mmCIF file of C-alpha atoms in Angstrom:
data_model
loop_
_atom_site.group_PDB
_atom_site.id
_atom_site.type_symbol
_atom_site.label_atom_id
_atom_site.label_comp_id
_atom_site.label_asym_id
_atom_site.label_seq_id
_atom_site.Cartn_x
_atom_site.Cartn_y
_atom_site.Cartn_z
ATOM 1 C CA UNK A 1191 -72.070 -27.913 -18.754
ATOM 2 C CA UNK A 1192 -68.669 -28.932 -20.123
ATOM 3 C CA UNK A 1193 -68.499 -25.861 -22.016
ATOM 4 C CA UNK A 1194 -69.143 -23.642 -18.982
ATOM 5 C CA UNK A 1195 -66.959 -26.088 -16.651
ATOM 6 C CA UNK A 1196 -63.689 -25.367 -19.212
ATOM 7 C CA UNK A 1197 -64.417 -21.393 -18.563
ATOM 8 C CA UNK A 1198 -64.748 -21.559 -15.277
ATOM 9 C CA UNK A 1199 -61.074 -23.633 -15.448
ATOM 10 C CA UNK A 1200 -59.503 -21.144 -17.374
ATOM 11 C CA UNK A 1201 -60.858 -18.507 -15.238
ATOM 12 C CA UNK A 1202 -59.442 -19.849 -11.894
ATOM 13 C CA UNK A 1203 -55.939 -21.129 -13.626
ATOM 14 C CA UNK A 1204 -55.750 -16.833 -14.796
ATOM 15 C CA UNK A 1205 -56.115 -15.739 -11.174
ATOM 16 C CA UNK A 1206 -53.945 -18.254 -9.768
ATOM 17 C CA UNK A 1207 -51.509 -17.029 -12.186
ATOM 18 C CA UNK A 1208 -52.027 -13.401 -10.985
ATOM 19 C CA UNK A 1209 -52.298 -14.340 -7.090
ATOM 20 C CA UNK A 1210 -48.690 -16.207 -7.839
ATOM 21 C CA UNK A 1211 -47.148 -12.852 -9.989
ATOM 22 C CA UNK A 1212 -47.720 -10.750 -6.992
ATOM 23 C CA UNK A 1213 -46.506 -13.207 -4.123
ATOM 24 C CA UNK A 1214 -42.979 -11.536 -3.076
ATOM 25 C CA UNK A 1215 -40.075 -14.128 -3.257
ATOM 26 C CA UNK A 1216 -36.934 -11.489 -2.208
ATOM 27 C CA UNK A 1217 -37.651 -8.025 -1.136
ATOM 28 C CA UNK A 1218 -35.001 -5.819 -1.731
ATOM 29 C CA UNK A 1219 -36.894 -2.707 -1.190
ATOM 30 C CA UNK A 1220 -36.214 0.337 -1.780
ATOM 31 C CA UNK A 1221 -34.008 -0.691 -4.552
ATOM 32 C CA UNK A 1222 -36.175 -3.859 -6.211
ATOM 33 C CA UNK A 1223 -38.375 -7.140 -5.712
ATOM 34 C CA UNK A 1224 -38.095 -10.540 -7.148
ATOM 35 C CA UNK A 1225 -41.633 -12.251 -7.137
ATOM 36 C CA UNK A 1226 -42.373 -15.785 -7.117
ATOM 37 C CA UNK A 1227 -43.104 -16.235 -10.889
ATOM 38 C CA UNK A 1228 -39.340 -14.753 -11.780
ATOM 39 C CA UNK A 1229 -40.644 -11.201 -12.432
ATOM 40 C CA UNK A 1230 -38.124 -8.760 -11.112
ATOM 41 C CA UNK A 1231 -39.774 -5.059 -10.581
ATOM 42 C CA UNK A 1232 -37.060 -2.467 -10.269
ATOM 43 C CA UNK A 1233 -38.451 0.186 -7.754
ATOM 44 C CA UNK A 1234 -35.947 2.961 -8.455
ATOM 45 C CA UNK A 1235 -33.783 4.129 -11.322
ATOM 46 C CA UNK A 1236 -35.886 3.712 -14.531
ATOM 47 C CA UNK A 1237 -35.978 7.469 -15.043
ATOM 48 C CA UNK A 1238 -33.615 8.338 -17.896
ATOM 49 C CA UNK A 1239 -32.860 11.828 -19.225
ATOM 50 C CA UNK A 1240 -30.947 12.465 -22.370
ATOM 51 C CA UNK A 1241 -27.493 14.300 -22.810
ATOM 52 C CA UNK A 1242 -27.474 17.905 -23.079
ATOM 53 C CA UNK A 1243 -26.082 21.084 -22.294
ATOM 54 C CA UNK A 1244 -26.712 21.790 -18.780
ATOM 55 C CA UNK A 1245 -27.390 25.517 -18.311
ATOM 56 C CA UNK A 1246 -27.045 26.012 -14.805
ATOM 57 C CA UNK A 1247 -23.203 24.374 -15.174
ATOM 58 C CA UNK A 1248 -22.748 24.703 -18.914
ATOM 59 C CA UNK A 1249 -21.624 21.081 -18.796
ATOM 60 C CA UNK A 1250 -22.317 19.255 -22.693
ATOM 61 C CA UNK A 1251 -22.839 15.740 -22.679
ATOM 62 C CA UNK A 1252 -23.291 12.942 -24.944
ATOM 63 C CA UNK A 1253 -24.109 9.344 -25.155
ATOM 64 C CA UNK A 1254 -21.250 7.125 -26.802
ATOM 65 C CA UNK A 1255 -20.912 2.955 -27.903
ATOM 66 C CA UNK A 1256 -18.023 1.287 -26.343
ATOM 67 C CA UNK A 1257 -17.181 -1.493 -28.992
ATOM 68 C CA UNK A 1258 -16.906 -4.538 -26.939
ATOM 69 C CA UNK A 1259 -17.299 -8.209 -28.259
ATOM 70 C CA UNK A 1260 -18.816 -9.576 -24.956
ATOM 71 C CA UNK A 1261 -21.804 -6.539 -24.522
ATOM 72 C CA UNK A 1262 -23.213 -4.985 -27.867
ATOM 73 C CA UNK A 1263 -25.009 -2.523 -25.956
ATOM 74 C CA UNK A 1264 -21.727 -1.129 -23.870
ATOM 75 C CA UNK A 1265 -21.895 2.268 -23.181
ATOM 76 C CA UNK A 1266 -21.314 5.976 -21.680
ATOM 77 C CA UNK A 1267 -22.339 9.407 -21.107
ATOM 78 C CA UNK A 1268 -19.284 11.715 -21.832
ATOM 79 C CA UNK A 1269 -19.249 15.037 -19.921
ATOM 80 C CA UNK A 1270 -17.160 17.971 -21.160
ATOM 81 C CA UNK A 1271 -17.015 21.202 -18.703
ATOM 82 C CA UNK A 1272 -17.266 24.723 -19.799
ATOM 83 C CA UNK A 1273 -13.928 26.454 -21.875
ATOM 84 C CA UNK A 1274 -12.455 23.185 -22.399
ATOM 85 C CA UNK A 1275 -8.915 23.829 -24.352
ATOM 86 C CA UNK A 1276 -7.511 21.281 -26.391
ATOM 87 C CA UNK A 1277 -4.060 23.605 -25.664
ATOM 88 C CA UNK A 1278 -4.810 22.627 -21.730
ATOM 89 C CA UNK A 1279 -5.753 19.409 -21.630
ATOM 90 C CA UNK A 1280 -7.753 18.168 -18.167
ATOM 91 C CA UNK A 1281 -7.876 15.127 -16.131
ATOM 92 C CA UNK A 1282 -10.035 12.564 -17.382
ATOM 93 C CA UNK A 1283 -12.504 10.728 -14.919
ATOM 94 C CA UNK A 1284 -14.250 7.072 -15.414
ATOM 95 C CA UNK A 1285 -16.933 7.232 -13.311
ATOM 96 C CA UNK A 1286 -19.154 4.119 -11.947
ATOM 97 C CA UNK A 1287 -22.468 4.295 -10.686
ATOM 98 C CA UNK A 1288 -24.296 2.566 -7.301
ATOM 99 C CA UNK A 1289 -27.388 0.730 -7.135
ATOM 100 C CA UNK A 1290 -26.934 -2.400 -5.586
ATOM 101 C CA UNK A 1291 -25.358 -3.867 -9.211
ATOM 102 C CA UNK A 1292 -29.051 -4.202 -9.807
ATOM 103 C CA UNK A 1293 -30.306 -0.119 -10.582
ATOM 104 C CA UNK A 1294 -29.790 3.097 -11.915
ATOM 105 C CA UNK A 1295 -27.810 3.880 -15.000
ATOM 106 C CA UNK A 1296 -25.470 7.165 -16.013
ATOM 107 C CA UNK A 1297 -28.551 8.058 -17.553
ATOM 108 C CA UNK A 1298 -30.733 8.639 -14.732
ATOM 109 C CA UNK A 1299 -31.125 11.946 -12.894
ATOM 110 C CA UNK A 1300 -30.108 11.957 -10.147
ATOM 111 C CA UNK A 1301 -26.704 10.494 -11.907
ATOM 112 C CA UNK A 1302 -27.054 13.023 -14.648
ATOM 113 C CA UNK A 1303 -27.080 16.035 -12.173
ATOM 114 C CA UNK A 1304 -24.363 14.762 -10.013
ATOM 115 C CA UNK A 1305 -21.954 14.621 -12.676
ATOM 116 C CA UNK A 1306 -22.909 17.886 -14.006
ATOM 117 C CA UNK A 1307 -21.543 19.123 -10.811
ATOM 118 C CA UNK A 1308 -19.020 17.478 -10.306
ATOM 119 C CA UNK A 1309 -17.117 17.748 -14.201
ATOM 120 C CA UNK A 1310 -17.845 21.769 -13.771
ATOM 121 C CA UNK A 1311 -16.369 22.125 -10.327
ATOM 122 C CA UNK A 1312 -13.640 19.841 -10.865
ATOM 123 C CA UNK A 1313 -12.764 20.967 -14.193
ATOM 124 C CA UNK A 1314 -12.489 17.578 -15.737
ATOM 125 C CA UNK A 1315 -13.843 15.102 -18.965
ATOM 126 C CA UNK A 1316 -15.977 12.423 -17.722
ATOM 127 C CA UNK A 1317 -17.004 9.158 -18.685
ATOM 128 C CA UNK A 1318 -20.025 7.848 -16.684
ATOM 129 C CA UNK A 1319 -20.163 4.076 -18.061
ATOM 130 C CA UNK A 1320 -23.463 2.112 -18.359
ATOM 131 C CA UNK A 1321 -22.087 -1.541 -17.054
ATOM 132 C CA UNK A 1322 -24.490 -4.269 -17.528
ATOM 133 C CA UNK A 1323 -26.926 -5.142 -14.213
ATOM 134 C CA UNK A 1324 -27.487 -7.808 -12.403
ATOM 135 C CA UNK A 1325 -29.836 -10.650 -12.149
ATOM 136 C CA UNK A 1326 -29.887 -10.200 -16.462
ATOM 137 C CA UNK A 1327 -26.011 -10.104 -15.642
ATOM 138 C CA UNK A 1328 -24.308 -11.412 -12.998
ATOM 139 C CA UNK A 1329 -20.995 -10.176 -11.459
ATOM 140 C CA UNK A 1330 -18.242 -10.571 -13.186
ATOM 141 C CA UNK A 1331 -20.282 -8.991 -16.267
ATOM 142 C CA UNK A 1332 -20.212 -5.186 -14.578
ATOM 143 C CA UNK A 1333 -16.305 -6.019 -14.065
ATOM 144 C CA UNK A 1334 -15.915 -6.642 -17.717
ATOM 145 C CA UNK A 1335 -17.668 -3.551 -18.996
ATOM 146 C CA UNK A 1336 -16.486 -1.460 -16.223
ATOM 147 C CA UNK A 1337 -12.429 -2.403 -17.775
ATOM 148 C CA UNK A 1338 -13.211 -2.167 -21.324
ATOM 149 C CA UNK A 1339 -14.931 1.392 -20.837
ATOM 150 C CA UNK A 1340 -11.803 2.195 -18.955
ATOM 151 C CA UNK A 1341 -9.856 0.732 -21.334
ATOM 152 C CA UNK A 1342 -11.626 2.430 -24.877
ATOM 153 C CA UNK A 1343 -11.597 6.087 -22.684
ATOM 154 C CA UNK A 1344 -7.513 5.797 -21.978
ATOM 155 C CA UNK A 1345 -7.088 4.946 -24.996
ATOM 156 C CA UNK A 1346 -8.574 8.259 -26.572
ATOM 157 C CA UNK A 1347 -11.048 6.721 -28.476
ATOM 158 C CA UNK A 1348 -13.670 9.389 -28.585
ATOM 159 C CA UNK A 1349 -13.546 12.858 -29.902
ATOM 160 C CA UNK A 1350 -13.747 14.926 -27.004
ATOM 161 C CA UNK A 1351 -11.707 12.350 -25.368
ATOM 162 C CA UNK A 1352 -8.568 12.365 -27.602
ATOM 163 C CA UNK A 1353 -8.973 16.515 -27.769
ATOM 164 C CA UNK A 1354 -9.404 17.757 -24.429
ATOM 165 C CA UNK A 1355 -8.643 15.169 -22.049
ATOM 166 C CA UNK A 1356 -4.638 14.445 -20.643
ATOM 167 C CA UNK A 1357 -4.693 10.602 -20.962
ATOM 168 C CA UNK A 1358 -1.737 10.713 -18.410
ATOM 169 C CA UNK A 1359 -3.796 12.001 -15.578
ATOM 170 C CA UNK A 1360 -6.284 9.491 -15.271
ATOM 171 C CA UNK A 1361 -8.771 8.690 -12.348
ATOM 172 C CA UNK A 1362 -11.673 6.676 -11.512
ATOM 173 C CA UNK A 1363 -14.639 7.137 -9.096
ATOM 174 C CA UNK A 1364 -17.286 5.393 -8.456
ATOM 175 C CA UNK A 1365 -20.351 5.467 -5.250
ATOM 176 C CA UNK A 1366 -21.601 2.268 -3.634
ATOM 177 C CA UNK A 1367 -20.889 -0.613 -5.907
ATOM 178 C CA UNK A 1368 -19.611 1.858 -7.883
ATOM 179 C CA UNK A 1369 -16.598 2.312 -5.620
ATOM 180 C CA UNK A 1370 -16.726 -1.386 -4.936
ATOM 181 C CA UNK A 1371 -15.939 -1.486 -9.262
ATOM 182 C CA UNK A 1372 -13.570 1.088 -8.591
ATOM 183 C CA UNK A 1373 -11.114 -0.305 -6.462
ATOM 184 C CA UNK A 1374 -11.487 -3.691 -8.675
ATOM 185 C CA UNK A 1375 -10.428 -2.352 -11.547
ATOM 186 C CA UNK A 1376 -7.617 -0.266 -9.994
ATOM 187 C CA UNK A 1377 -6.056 -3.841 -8.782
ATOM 188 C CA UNK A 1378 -6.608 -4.903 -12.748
ATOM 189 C CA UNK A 1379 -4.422 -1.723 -13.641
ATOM 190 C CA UNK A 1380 -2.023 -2.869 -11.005
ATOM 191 C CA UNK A 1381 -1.594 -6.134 -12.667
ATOM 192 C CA UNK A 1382 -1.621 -4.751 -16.258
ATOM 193 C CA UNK A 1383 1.009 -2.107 -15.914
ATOM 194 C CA UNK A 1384 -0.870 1.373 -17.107
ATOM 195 C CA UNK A 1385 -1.289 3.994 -14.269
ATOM 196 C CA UNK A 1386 -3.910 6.049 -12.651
ATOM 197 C CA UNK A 1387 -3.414 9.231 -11.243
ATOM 198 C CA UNK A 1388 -5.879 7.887 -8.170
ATOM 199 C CA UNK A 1389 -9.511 7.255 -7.454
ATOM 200 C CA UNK A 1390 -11.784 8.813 -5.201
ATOM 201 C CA UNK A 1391 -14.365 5.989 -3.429
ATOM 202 C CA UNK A 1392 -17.841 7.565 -2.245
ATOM 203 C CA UNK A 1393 -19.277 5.374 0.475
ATOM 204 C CA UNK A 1394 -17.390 2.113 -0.596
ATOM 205 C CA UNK A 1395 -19.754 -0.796 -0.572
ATOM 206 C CA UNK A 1396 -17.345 -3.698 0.608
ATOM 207 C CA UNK A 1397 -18.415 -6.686 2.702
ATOM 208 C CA UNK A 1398 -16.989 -9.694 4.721
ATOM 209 C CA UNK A 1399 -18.068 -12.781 6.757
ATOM 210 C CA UNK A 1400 -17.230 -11.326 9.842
ATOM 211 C CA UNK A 1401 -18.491 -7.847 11.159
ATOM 212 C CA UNK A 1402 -16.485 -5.117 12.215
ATOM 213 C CA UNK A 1403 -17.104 -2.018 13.903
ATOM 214 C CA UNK A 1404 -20.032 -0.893 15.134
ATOM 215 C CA UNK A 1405 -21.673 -3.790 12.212
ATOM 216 C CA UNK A 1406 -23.641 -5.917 15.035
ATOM 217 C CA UNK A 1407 -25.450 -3.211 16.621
ATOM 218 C CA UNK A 1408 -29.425 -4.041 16.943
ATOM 219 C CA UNK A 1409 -29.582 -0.624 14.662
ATOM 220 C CA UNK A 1410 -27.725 -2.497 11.766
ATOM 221 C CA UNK A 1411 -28.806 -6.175 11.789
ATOM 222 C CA UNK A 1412 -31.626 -5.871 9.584
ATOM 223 C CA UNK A 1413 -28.875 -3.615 7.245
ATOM 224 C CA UNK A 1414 -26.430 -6.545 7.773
ATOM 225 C CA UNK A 1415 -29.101 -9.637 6.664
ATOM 226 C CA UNK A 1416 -30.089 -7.596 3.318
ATOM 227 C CA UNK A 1417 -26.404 -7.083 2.411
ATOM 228 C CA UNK A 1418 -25.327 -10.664 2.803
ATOM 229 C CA UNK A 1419 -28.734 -11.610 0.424
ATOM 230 C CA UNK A 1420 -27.614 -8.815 -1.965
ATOM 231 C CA UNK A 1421 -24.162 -10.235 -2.514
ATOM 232 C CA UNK A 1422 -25.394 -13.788 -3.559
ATOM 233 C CA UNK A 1423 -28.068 -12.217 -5.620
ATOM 234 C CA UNK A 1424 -26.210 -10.177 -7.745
ATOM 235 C CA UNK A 1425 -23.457 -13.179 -7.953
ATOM 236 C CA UNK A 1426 -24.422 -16.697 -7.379
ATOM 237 C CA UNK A 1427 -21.549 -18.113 -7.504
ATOM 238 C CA UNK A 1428 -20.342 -16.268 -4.380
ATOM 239 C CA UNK A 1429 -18.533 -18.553 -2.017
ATOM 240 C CA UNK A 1430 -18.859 -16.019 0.619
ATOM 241 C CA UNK A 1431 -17.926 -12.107 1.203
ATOM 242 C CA UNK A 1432 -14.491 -12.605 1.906
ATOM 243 C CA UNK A 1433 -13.467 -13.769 -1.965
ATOM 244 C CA UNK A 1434 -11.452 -10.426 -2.816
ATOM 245 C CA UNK A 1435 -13.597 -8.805 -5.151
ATOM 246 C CA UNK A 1436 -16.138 -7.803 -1.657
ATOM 247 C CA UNK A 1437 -13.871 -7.729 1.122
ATOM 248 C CA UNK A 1438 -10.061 -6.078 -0.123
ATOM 249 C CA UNK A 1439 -8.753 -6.842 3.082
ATOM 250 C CA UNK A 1440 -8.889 -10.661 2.559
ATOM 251 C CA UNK A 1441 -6.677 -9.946 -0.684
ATOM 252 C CA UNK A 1442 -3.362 -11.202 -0.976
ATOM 253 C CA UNK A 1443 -2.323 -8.786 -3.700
ATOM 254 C CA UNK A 1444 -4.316 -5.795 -2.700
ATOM 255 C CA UNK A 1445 -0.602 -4.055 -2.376
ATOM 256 C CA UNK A 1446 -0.753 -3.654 -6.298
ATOM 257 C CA UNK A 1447 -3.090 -1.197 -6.248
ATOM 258 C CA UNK A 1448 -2.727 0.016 -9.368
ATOM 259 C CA UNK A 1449 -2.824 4.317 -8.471
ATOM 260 C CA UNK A 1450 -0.806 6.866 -6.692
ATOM 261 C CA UNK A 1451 -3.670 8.416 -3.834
ATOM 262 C CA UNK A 1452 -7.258 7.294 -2.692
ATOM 263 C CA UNK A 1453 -9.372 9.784 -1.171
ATOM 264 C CA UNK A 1454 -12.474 7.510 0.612
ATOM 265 C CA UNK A 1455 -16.077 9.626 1.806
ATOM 266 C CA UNK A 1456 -18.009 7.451 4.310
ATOM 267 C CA UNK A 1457 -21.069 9.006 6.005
ATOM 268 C CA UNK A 1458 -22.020 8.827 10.120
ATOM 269 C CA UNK A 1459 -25.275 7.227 9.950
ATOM 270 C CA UNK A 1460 -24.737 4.428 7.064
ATOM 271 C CA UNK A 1461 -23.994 0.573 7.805
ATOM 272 C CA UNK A 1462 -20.536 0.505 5.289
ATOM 273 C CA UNK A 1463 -19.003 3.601 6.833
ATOM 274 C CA UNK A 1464 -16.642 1.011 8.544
ATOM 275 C CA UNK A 1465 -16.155 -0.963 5.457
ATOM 276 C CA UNK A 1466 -14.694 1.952 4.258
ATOM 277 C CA UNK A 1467 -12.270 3.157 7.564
ATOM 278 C CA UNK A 1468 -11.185 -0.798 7.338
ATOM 279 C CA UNK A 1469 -10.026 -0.476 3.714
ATOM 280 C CA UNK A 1470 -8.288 3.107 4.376
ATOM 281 C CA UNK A 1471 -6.356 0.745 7.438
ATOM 282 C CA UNK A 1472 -5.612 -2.287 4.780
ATOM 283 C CA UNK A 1473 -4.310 0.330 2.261
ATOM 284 C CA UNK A 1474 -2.434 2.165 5.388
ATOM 285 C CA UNK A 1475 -1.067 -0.685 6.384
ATOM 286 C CA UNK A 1476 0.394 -3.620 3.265
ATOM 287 C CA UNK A 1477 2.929 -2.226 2.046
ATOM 288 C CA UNK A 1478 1.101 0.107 -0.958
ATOM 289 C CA UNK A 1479 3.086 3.220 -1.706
ATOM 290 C CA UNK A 1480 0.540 5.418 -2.338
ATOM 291 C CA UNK A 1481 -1.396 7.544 -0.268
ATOM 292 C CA UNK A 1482 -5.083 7.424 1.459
ATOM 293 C CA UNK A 1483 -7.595 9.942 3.005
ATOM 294 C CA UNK A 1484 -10.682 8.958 4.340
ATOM 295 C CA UNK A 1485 -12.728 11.486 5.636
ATOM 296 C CA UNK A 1486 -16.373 10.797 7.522
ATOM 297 C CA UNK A 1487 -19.350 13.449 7.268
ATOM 298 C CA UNK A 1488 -21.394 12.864 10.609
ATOM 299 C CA UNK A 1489 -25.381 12.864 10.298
ATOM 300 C CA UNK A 1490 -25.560 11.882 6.707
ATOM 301 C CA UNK A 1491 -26.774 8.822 5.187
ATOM 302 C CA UNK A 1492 -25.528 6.678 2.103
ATOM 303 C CA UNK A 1493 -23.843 7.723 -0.937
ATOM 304 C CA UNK A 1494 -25.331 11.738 0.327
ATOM 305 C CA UNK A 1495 -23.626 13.375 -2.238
ATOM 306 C CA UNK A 1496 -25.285 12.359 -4.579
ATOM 307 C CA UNK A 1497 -28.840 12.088 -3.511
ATOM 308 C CA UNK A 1498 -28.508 15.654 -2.624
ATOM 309 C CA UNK A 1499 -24.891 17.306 -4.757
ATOM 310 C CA UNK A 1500 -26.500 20.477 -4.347
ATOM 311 C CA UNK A 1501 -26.768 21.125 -0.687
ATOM 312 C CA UNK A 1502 -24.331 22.145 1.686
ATOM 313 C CA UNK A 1503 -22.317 19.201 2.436
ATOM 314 C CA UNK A 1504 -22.904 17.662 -0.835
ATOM 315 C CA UNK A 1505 -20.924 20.855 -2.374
ATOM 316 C CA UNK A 1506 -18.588 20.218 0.146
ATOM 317 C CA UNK A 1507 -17.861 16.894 -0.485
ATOM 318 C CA UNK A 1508 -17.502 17.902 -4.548
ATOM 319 C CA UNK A 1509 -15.101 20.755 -3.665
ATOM 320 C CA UNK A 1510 -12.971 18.142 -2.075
ATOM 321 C CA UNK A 1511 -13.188 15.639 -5.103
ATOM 322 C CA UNK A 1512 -12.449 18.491 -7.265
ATOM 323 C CA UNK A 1513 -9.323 19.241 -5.056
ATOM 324 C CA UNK A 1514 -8.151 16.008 -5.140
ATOM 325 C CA UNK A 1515 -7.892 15.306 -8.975
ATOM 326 C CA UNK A 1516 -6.267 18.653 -9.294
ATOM 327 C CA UNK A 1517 -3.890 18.913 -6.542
#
């Protein structure tokens, strides 16, 4: 009876453990979910395809180590376009993915294919870095890859790099909290001297404690809730969304920006579009001498470009990066 009383135990305490591992703590759906027993399940970017060339472009790319102290797994996929010249050397690009600080990788398709495009249209070497992710990582860790990988590329430290690329007509570009990483590290250029040619920010993902345009409509309050619990997720030591590093406009320095011209994307339907016409008026308006474009594409959704590079406005949009970096 003892015997049978222990199994019976053991049983229960297993499916208590499984009844706890799929209770939801956080829901952060579509991009991930925290349950109750610490498990995080990532929902979306897993999917990883390796470098190649890329026939319908005739981009090449590769996967490079960034020697950094901090992260021994630092990273990045280096893109190289079709009839590169070391005799005419292009623009090089740091790029910086979205998802949430929590998703996705350079590695993933839908990144893979949007830089294809992009590096053959715009005619450019490309350096898509793998930052570390959050919980595993909290902010400032994506910070710190996000300047060393800048740092290591403008430096010429990899082949194709050091051949092709004009390491005086540098840029960075980033969508989501990619821009977000973007503009940080252009104010760390400001204060360390070396300059960028510009950036180019697709869909900015900025925040702040109190909403501006359009950000209380009954359309975006269930938009506006998940973004405040993102931001302490992916940083806990957050004192709110108006530290500097989420809301630009609450910086005293953002005048340093360390580059020349900002070109901004927002889209019509999506909850940060006036995140990004608010940093296009702080730019406009403290006393930075460069120069700012913002331009809105109505009836499309977050970060469009590159869920969809290949349709209509998605082209569009790439045409205009391209233009931008070469002009």
């Amino acid at each position: 009876m003892l015997q049978t009383d222990s199994s019976l135990i053991i049983i229960l305490s297993f499916a208590l453990i499984n009844i706890m591992a799929d209770e939801i703590f956080l829901d952060f759906s579509p991009l991930f979910i925290v349950y109750k027993n610490g498990t995080l399940e990532r929902l979306t970017g897993e999917d990883v395809v390796p470098p190649s060339l890329d026939p319908p472009t005739g981009v090449q790319s590769k996967d490079v180590p960034i020697p950094a102290e901090f992260n021994p797994n630092l990273s990045a996929r280096i893109y190289l376009p079709p009839n590169a010249d070391p005799a005419k050397k292009l623009p090089l690009l740091v790029y910086y993915h979205g998802g949430g600080f929590v998703v996705d990788s350079p590695f993933s398709p839908l990144y893979h294919k949007h830089l294809n495009l992009l590096v053959a249209q715009a005619n450019v070497v490309a350096v898509s870095v793998n930052y570390r992710l959050a919980p595993e990582f909290p902010i400032p860790a994506a910070f710190e890859d996000s300047w060393r990988a800048l740092k290591w590329s403008a430096e010429g430290n990899d082949e194709w790099i050091n051949e092709f690329a004009d390491l005086k007509r540098v840029y960075l570009g980033g969508d989501s909290v990619g821009g977000n990483i973007a503009h940080n590290i252009a104010m760390r250029v400001g204060l360390e001297g070396f300059k960028l040619e510009g950036m180019f920010l697709n869909c900015p993902a900025f925040g702040g404690e109190d909403p501006i345009g359009c950000e209380t409509a009954e359309e975006f309050k269930k938009r506006a809730e998940y973004s405040k619990r993102l931001w302490k997720y992916v940083c806990p030591s957050l004192r709110d969304r108006d530290e500097e590093w989420v809301n630009p406009g609450k910086d005293p320095n953002i005048s340093g920006l360390g580059c020349g011209k900002v070109l901004v994307y927002v889209a019509g339907n999506d909850y940060l579009k006036y995140r990004g016409w608010y940093y296009t008026e702080v730019l406009t308006n403290c006393g930075w001498k460069g120069e700012i474009e913002c331009v809105e594409v109505a009836g499309e959704d977050h970060v469009f470009s590159v869920n969809t590079p290949d349709n209509e406005v998605g082209i569009d949009m790439i045409k205009k990066v391209a233009s931008f970096i070469n002009n």
